[in-house]
Coordinates of N, CA and C in Angstrom, one line a residue:
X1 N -17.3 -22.1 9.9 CA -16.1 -21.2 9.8 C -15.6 -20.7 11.1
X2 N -14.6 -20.8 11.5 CA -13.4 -20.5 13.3 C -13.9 -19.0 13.3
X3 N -13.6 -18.2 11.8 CA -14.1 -16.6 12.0 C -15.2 -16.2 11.6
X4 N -15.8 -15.4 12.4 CA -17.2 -14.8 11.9 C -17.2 -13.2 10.9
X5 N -17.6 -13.9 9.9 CA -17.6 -12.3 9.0 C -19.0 -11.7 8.7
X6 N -19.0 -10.5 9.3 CA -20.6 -10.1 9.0 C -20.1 -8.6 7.9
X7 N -21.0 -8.4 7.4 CA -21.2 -6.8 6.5 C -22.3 -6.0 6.9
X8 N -22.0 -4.8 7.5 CA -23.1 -4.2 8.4 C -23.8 -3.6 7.3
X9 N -25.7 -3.4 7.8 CA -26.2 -2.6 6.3 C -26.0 -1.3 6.5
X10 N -25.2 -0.5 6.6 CA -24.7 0.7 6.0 C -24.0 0.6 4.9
X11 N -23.3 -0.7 5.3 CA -22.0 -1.0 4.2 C -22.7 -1.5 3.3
X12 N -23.8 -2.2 3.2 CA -25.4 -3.4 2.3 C -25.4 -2.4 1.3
X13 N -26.0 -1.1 2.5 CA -26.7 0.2 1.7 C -25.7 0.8 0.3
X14 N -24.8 0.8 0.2 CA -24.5 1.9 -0.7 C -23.3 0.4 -1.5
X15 N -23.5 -0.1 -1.4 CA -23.2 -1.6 -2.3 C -23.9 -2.6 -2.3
X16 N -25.2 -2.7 -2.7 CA -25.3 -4.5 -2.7 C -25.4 -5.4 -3.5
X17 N -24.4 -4.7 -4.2 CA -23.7 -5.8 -5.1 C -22.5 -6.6 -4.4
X18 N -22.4 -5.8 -3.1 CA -20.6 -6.8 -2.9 C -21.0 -7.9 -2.3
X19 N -19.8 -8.9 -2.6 CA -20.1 -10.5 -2.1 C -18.7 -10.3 -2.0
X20 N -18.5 -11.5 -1.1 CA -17.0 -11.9 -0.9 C -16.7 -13.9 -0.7
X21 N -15.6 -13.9 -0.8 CA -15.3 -15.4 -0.4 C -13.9 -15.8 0.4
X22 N -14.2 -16.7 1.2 CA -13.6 -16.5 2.6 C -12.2 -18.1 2.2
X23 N -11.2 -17.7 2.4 CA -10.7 -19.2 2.4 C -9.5 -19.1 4.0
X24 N -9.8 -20.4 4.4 CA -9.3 -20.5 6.1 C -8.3 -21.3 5.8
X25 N -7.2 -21.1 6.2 CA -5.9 -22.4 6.2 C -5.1 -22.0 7.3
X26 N -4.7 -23.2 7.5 CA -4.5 -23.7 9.0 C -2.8 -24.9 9.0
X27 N -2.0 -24.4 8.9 CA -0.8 -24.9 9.0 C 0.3 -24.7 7.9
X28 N 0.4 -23.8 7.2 CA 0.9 -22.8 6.2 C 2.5 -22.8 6.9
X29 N 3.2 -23.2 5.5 CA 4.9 -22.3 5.9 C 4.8 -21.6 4.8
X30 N 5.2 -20.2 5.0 CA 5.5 -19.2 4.6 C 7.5 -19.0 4.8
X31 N 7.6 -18.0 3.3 CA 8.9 -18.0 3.4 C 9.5 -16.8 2.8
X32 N 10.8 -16.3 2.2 CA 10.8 -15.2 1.3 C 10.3 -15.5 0.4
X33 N 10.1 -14.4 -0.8 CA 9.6 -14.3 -2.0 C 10.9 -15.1 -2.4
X34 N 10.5 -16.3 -3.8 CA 11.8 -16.5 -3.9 C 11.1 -16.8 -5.8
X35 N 12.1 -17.6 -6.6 CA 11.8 -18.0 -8.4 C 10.1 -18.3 -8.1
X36 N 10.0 -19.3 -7.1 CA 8.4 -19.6 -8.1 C 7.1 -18.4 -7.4
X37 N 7.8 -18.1 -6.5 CA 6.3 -17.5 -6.3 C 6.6 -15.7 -6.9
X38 N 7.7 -15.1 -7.6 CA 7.7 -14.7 -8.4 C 7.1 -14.4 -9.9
X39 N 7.7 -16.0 -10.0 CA 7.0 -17.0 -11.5 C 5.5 -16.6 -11.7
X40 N 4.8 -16.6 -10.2 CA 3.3 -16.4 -10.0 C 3.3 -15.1 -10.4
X41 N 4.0 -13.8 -10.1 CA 3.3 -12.8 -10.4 C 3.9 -12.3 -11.9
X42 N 4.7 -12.9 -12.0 CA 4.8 -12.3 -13.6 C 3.5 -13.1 -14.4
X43 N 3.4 -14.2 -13.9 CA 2.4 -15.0 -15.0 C 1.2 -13.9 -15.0
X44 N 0.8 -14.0 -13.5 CA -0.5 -13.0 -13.1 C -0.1 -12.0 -14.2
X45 N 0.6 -10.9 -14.1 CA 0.6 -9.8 -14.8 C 0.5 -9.9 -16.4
X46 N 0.9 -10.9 -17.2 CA 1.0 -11.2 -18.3 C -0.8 -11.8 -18.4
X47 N -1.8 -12.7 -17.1 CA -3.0 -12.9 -17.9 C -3.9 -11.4 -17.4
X48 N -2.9 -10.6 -17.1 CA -3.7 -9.3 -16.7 C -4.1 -8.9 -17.9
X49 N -2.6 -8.4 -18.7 CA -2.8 -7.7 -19.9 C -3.8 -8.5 -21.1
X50 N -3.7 -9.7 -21.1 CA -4.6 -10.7 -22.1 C -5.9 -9.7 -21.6
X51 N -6.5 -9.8 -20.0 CA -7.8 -9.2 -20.0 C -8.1 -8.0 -20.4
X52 N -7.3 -7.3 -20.2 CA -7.6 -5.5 -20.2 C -7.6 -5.4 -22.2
X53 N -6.3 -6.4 -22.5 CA -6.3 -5.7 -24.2 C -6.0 -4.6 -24.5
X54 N -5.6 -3.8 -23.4 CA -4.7 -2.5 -23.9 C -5.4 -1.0 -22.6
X55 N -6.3 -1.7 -22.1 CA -7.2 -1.0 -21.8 C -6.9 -0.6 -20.4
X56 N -7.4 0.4 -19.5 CA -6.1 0.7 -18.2 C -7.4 -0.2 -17.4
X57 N -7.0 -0.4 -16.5 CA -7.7 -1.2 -15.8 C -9.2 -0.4 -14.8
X58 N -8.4 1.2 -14.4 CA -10.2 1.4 -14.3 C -11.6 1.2 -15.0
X59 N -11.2 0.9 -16.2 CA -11.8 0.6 -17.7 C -13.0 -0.9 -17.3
X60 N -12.2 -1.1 -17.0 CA -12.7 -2.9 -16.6 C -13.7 -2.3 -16.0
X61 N -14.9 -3.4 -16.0 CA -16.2 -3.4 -15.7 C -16.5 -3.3 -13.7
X62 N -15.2 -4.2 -13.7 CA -15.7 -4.5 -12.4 C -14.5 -3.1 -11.6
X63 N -13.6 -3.0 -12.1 CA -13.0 -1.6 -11.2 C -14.3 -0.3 -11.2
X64 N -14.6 -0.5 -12.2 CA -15.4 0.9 -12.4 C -16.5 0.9 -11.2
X65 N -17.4 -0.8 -10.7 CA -17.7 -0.5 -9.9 C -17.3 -0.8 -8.2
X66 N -16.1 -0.9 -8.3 CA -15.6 -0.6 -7.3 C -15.1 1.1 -7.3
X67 N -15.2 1.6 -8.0 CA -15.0 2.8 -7.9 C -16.5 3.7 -7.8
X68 N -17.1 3.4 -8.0 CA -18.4 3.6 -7.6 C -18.5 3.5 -5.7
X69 N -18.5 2.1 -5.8 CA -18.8 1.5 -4.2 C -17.9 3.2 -3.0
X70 N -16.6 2.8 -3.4 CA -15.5 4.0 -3.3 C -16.1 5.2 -3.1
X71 N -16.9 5.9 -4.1 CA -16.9 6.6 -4.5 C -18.3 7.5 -3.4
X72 N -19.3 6.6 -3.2 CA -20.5 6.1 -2.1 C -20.5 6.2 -1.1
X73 N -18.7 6.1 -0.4 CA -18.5 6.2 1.1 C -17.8 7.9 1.1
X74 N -17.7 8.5 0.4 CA -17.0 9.7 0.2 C -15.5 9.6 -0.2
X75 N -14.9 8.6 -0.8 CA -13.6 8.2 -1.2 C -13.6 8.5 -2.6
X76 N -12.4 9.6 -3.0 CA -11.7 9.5 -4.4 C -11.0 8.4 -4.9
X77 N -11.6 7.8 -6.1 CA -10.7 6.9 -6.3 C -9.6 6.5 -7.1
X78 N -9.6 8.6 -7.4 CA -8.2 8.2 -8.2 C -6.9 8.7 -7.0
X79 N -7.4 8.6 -5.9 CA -6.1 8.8 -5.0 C -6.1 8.1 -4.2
X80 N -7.2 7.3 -3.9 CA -7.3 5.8 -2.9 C -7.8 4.8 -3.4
X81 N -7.1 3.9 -4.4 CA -7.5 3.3 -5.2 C -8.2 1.3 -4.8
X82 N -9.3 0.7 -4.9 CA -9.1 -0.5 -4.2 C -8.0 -1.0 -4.4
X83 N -7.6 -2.2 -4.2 CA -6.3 -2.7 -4.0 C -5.7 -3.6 -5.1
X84 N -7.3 -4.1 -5.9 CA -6.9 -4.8 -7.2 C -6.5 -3.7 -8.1
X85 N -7.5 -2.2 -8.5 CA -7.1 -1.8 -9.0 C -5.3 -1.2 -9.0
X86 N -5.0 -0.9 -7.4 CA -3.6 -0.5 -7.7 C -2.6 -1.4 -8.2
X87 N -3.0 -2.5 -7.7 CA -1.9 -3.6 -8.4 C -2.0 -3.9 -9.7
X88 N -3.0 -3.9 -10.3 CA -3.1 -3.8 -11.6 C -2.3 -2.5 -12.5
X89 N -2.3 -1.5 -11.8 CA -1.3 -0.7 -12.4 C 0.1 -0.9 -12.1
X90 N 0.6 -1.2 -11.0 CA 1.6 -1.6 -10.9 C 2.2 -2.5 -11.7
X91 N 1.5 -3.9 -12.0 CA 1.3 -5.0 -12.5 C 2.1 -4.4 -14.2
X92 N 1.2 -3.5 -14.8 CA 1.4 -3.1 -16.2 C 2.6 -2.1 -15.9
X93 N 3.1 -1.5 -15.3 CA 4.3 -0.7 -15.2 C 5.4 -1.5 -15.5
X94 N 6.3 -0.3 -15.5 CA 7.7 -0.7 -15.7 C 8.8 -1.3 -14.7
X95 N 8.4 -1.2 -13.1 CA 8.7 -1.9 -11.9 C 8.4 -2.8 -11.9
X96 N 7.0 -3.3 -12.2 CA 6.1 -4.6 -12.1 C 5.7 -4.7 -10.6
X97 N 5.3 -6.0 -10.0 CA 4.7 -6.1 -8.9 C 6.0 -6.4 -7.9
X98 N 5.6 -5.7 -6.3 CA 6.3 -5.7 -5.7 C 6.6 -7.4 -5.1
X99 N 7.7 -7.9 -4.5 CA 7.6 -9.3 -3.7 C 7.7 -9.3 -2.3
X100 N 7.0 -9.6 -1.9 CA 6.7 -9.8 -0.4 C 7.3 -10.3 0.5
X101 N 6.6 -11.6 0.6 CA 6.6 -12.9 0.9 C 5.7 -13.8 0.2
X102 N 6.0 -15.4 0.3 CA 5.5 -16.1 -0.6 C 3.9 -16.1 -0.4
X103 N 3.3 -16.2 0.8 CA 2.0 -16.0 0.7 C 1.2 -14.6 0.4
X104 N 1.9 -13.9 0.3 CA 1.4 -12.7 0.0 C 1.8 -12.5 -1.7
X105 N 2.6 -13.0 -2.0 CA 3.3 -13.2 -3.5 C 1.9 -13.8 -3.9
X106 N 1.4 -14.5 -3.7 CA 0.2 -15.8 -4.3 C -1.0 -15.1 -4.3
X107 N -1.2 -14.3 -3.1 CA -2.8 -13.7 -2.9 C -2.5 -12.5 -4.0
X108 N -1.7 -11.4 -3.7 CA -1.1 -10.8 -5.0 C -1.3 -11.3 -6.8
X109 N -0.6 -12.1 -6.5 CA -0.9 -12.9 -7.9 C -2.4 -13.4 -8.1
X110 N -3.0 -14.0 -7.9 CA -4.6 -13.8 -7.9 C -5.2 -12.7 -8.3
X111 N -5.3 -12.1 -7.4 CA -5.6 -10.6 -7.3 C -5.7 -9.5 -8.7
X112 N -4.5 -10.2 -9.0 CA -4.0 -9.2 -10.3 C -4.7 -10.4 -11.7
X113 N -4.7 -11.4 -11.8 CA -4.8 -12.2 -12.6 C -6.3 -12.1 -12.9
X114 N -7.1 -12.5 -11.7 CA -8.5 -12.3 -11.9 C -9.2 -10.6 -11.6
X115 N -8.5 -10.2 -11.5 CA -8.8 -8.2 -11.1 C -9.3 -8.5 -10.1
X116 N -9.6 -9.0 -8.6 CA -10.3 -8.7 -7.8 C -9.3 -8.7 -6.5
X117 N -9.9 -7.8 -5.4 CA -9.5 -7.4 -4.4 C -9.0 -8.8 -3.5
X118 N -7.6 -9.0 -3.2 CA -7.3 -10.4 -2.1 C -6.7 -9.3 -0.9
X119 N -7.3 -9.7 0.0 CA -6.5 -9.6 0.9 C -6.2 -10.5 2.4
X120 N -5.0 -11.1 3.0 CA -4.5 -11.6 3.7 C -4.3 -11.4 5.0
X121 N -4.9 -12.1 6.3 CA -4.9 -11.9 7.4 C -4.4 -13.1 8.6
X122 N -3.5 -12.7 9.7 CA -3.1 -13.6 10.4 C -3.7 -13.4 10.9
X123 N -4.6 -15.1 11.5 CA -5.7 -15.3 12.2 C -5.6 -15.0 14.0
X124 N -4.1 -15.6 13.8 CA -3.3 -15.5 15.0 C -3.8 -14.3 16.1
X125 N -3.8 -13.5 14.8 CA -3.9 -12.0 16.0 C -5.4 -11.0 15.3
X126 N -5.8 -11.7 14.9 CA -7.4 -11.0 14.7 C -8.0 -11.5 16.1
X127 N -8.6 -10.8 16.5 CA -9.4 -10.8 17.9 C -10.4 -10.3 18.0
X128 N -11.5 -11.5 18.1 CA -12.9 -11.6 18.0 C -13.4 -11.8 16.6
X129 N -14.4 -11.1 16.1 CA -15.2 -11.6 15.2 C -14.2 -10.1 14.0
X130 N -14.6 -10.6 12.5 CA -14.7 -9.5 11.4 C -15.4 -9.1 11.2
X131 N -15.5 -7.8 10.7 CA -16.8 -7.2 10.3 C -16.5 -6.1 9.1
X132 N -17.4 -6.0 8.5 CA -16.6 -5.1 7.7 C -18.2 -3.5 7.9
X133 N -18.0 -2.9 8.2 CA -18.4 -2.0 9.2 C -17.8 0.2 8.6
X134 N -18.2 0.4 8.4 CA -18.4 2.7 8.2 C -17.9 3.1 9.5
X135 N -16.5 3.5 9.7 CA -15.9 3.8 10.6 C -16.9 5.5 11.6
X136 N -16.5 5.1 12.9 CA -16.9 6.1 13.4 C -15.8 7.3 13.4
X137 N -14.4 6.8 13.3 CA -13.7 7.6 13.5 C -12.5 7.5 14.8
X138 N -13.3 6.8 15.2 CA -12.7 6.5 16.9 C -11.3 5.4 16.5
X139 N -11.8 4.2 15.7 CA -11.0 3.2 16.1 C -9.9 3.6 15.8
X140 N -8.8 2.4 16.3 CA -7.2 2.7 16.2 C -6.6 1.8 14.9
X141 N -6.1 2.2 14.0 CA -5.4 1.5 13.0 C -3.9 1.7 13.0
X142 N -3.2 0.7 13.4 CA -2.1 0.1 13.9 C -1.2 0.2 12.4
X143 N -0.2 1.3 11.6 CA 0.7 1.3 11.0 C 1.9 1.7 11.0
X144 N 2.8 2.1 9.6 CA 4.3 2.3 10.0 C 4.6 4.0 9.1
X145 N 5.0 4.8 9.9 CA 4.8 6.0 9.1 C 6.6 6.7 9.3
X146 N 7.3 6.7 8.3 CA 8.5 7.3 8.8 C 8.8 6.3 9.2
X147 N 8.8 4.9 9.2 CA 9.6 3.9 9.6 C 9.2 3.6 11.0
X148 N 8.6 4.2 11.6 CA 8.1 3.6 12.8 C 6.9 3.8 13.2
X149 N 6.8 2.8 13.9 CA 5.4 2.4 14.3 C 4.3 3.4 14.8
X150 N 2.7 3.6 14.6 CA 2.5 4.6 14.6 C 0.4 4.2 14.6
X151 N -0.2 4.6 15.1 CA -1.7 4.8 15.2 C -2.1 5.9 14.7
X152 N -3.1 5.4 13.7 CA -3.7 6.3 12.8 C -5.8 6.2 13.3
X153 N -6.3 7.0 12.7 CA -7.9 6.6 12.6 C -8.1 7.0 11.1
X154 N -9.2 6.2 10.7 CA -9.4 5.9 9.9 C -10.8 7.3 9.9
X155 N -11.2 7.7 8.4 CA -11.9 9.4 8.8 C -14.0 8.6 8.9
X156 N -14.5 9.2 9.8 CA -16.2 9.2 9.9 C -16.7 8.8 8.8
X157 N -17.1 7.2 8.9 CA -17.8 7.2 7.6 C -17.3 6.2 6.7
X158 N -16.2 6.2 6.4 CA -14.9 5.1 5.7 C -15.5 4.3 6.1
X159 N -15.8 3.0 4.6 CA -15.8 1.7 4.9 C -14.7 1.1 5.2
X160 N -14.3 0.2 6.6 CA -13.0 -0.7 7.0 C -13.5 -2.2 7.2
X161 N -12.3 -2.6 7.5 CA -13.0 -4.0 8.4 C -12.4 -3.9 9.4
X162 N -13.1 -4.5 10.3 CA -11.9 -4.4 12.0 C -12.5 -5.4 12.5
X163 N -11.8 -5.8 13.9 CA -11.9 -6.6 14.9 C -11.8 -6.0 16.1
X164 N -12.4 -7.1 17.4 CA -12.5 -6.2 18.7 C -11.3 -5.1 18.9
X165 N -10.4 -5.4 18.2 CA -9.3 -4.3 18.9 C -9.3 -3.4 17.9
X166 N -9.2 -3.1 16.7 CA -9.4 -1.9 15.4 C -10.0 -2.7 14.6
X167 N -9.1 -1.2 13.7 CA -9.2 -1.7 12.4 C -8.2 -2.4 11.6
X168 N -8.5 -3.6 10.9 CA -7.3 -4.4 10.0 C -7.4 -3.3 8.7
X169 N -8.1 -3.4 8.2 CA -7.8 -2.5 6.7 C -8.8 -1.1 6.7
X170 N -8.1 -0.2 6.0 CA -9.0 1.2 5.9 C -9.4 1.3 4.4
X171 N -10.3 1.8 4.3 CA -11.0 2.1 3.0 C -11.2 1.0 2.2
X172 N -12.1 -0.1 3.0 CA -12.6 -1.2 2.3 C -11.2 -2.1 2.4
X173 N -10.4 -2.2 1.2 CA -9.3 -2.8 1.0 C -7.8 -2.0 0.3
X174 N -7.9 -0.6 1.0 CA -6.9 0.0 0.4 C -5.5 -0.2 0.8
X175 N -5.7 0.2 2.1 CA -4.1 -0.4 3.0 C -4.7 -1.5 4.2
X176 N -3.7 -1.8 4.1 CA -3.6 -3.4 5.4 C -3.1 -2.9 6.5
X177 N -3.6 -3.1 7.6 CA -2.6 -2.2 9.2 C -1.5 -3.4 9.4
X178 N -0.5 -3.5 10.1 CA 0.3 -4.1 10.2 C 0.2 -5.3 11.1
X179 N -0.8 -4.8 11.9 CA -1.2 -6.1 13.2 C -1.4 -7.1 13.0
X180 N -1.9 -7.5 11.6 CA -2.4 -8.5 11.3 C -2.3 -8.9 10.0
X181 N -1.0 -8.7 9.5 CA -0.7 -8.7 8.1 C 0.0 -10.1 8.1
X182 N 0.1 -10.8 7.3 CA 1.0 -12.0 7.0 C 2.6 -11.5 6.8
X183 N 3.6 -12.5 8.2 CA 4.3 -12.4 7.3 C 5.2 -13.8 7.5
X184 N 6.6 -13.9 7.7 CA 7.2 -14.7 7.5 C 6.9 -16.0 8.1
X185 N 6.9 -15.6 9.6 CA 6.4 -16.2 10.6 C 5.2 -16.6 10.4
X186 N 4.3 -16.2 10.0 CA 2.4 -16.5 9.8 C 2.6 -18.1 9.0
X187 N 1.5 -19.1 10.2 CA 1.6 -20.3 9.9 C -0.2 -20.6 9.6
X188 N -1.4 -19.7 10.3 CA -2.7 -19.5 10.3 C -3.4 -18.2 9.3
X189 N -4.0 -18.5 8.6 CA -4.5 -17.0 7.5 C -6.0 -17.4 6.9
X190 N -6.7 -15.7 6.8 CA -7.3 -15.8 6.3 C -7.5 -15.4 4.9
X191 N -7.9 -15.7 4.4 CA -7.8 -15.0 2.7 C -8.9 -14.5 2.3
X192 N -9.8 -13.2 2.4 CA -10.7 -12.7 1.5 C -10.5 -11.8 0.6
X193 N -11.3 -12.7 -0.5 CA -11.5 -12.2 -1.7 C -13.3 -11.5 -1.8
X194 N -13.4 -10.5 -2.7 CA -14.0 -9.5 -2.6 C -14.4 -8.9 -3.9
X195 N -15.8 -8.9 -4.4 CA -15.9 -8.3 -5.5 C -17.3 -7.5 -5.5
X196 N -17.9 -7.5 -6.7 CA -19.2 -6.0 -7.0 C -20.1 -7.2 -7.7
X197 N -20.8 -8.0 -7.5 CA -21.3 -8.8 -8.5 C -22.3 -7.8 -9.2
X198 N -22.4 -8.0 -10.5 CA -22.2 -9.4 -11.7 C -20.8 -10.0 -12.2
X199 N -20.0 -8.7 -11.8 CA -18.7 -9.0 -13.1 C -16.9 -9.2 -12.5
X200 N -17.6 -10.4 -11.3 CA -16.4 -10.8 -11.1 C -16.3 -12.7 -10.9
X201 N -15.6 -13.5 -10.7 CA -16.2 -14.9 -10.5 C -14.9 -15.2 -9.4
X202 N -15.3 -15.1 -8.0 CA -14.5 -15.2 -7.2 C -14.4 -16.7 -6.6
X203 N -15.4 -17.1 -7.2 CA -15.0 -18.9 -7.2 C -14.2 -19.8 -7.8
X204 N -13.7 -19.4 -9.3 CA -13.1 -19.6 -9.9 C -11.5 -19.0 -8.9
X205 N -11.2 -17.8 -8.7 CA -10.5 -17.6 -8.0 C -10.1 -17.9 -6.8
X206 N -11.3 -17.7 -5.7 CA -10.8 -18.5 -4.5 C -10.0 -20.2 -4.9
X207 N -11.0 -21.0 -5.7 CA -10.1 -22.7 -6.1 C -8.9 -22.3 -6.3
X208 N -8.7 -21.4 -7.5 CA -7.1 -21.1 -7.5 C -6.3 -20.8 -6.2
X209 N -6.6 -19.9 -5.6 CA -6.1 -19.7 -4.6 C -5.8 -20.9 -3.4
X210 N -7.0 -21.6 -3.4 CA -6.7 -22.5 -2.7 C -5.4 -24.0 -3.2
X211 N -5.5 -24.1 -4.4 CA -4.7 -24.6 -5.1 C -3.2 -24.4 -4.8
X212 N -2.9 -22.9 -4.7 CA -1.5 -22.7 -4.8 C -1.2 -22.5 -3.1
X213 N -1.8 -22.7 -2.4 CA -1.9 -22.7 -1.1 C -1.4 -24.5 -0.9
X214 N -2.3 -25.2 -0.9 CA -1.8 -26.7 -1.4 C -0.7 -26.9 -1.7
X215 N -0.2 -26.3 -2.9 CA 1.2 -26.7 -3.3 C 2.1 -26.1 -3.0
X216 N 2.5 -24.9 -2.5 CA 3.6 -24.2 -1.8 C 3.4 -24.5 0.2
X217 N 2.8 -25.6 0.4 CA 2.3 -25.6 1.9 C 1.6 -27.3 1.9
X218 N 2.0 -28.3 1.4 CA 1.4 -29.6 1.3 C 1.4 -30.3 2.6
X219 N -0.1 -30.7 3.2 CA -0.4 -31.2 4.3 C -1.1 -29.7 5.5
X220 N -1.2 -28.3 4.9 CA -1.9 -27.5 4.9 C -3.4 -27.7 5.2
X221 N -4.0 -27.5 5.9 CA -5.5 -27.9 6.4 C -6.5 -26.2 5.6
X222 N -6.8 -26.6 4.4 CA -7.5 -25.4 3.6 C -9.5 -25.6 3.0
X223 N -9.7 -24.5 3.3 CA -11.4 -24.4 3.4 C -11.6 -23.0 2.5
X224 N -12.2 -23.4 1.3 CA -12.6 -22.5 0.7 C -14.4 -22.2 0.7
X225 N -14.5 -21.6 1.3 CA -16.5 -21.4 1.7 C -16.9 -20.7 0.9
X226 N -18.5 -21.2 0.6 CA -19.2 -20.5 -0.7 C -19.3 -18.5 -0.6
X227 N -19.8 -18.3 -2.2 CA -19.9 -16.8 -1.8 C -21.1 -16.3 -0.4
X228 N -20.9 -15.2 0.4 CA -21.4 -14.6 0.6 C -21.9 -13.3 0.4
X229 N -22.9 -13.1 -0.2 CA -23.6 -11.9 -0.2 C -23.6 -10.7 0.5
X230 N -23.7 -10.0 0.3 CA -23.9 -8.6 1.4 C -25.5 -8.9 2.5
X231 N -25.0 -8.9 3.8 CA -25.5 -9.7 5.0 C -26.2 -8.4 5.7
X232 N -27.2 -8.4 6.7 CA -27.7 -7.4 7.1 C -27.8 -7.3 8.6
X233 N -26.6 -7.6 9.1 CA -25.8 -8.0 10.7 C -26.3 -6.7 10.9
X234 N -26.0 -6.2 12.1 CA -25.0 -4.8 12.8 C -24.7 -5.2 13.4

């Protein structure tokens, strides 16, 4: 794997149930959200509701223990919700899912389809190794507040992931910092996916994902790597 993902055991400690799965692609065109990768998230949202059956999605087996995991680091999770679950409500609302861009349209669509956490990173500008790491409080997370650009910290303790320079995401996978978000321009990404095992199958998902990566991106150089388990780095 080009990037190194470790899970530190503080993060082990109060989840070891989480596993994740890593997919690397390497020559991607990205573009606006346009019919088909739309197409993706209405489908996503319609095999949402097949799963829930009526049911809100903290209901689901596997939000609940993401809301738990959440819950472990000192986070509320009805006001910081992981990222599958918020799209899943979105998903069921009356707006529906927001459109991005097309590779963010696709991880999205997953996401929502299989309930589990996707999130998307330009490789480009990740610097050094990932980690997913219980903030001290110090690091810098690079967002947009009021419309412009703006450094935030993430609070003592918060599960994030970061790189030598911050943090990419706060609160596990609640918000994405902007440094290193996919967008138009992004030709290099990484894609993890992220769950609580028993009650997620992120392999089934990652193939998909890698699938629709293939066909919106043909001649794309794509690597979907087996699960990893919660690892005992620091």
């Amino acid at each position: 794997m080009t990037l190194e993902l470790t899970v530190s055991d503080d993060v082990g400690a109060i989840a070891p149930g989480f596993t994740h799965v890593a997919v690397e692609a390497y020559g991607l065109v990205n573009a606006p959200s346009d019919e088909a990768s739309s197409a993706l998230l209405d489908d996503a949202a319609r095999r949402l509701a097949e799963r829930l059956a009526g049911r809100a999605p903290h209901e689901d087996p596997h939000m609940a223990a993401w809301r738990a995991a959440y819950t472990a680091f000192g986070s509320k999770p009805n006001r910081t919700r992981n990222s599958a679950e918020a799209l899943a409500k979105r998903a069921l609302a009356d707006g529906g899912l927001p459109r991005i861009n097309r590779l963010v349209d696709m991880y999205n669509a997953i996401s929502v389809a299989h309930l589990v956490p996707v999130g998307g990173e330009d490789t480009d500008h990740i610097k050094g190794s990932m980690r997913l790491v219980r903030a001290t409080g110090e690091e810098p997370f690079h967002t947009v507040a009021g419309g412009e650009a703006a450094v935030e910290h993430p609070d003592a303790g918060e599960v994030v992931w970061r790189d030598d320079e911050g943090v990419t995401c706060r609160r596990w996978n609640w918000r994405q910092g902007v440094r290193t978000r996919l967008t138009e321009e992004s030709v290099n990404a990484l894609f993890l996916l992220e769950g609580m095992a028993p009650h997620c199958d992120l392999v089934t998902a990652g193939a998909e994902l890698a699938e629709l990566l293939e066909k919106f991106s043909p001649g794309a150089r794509i690597t979907v790597h087996a699960p990893v388990a919660v690892s005992v780095q620091k």
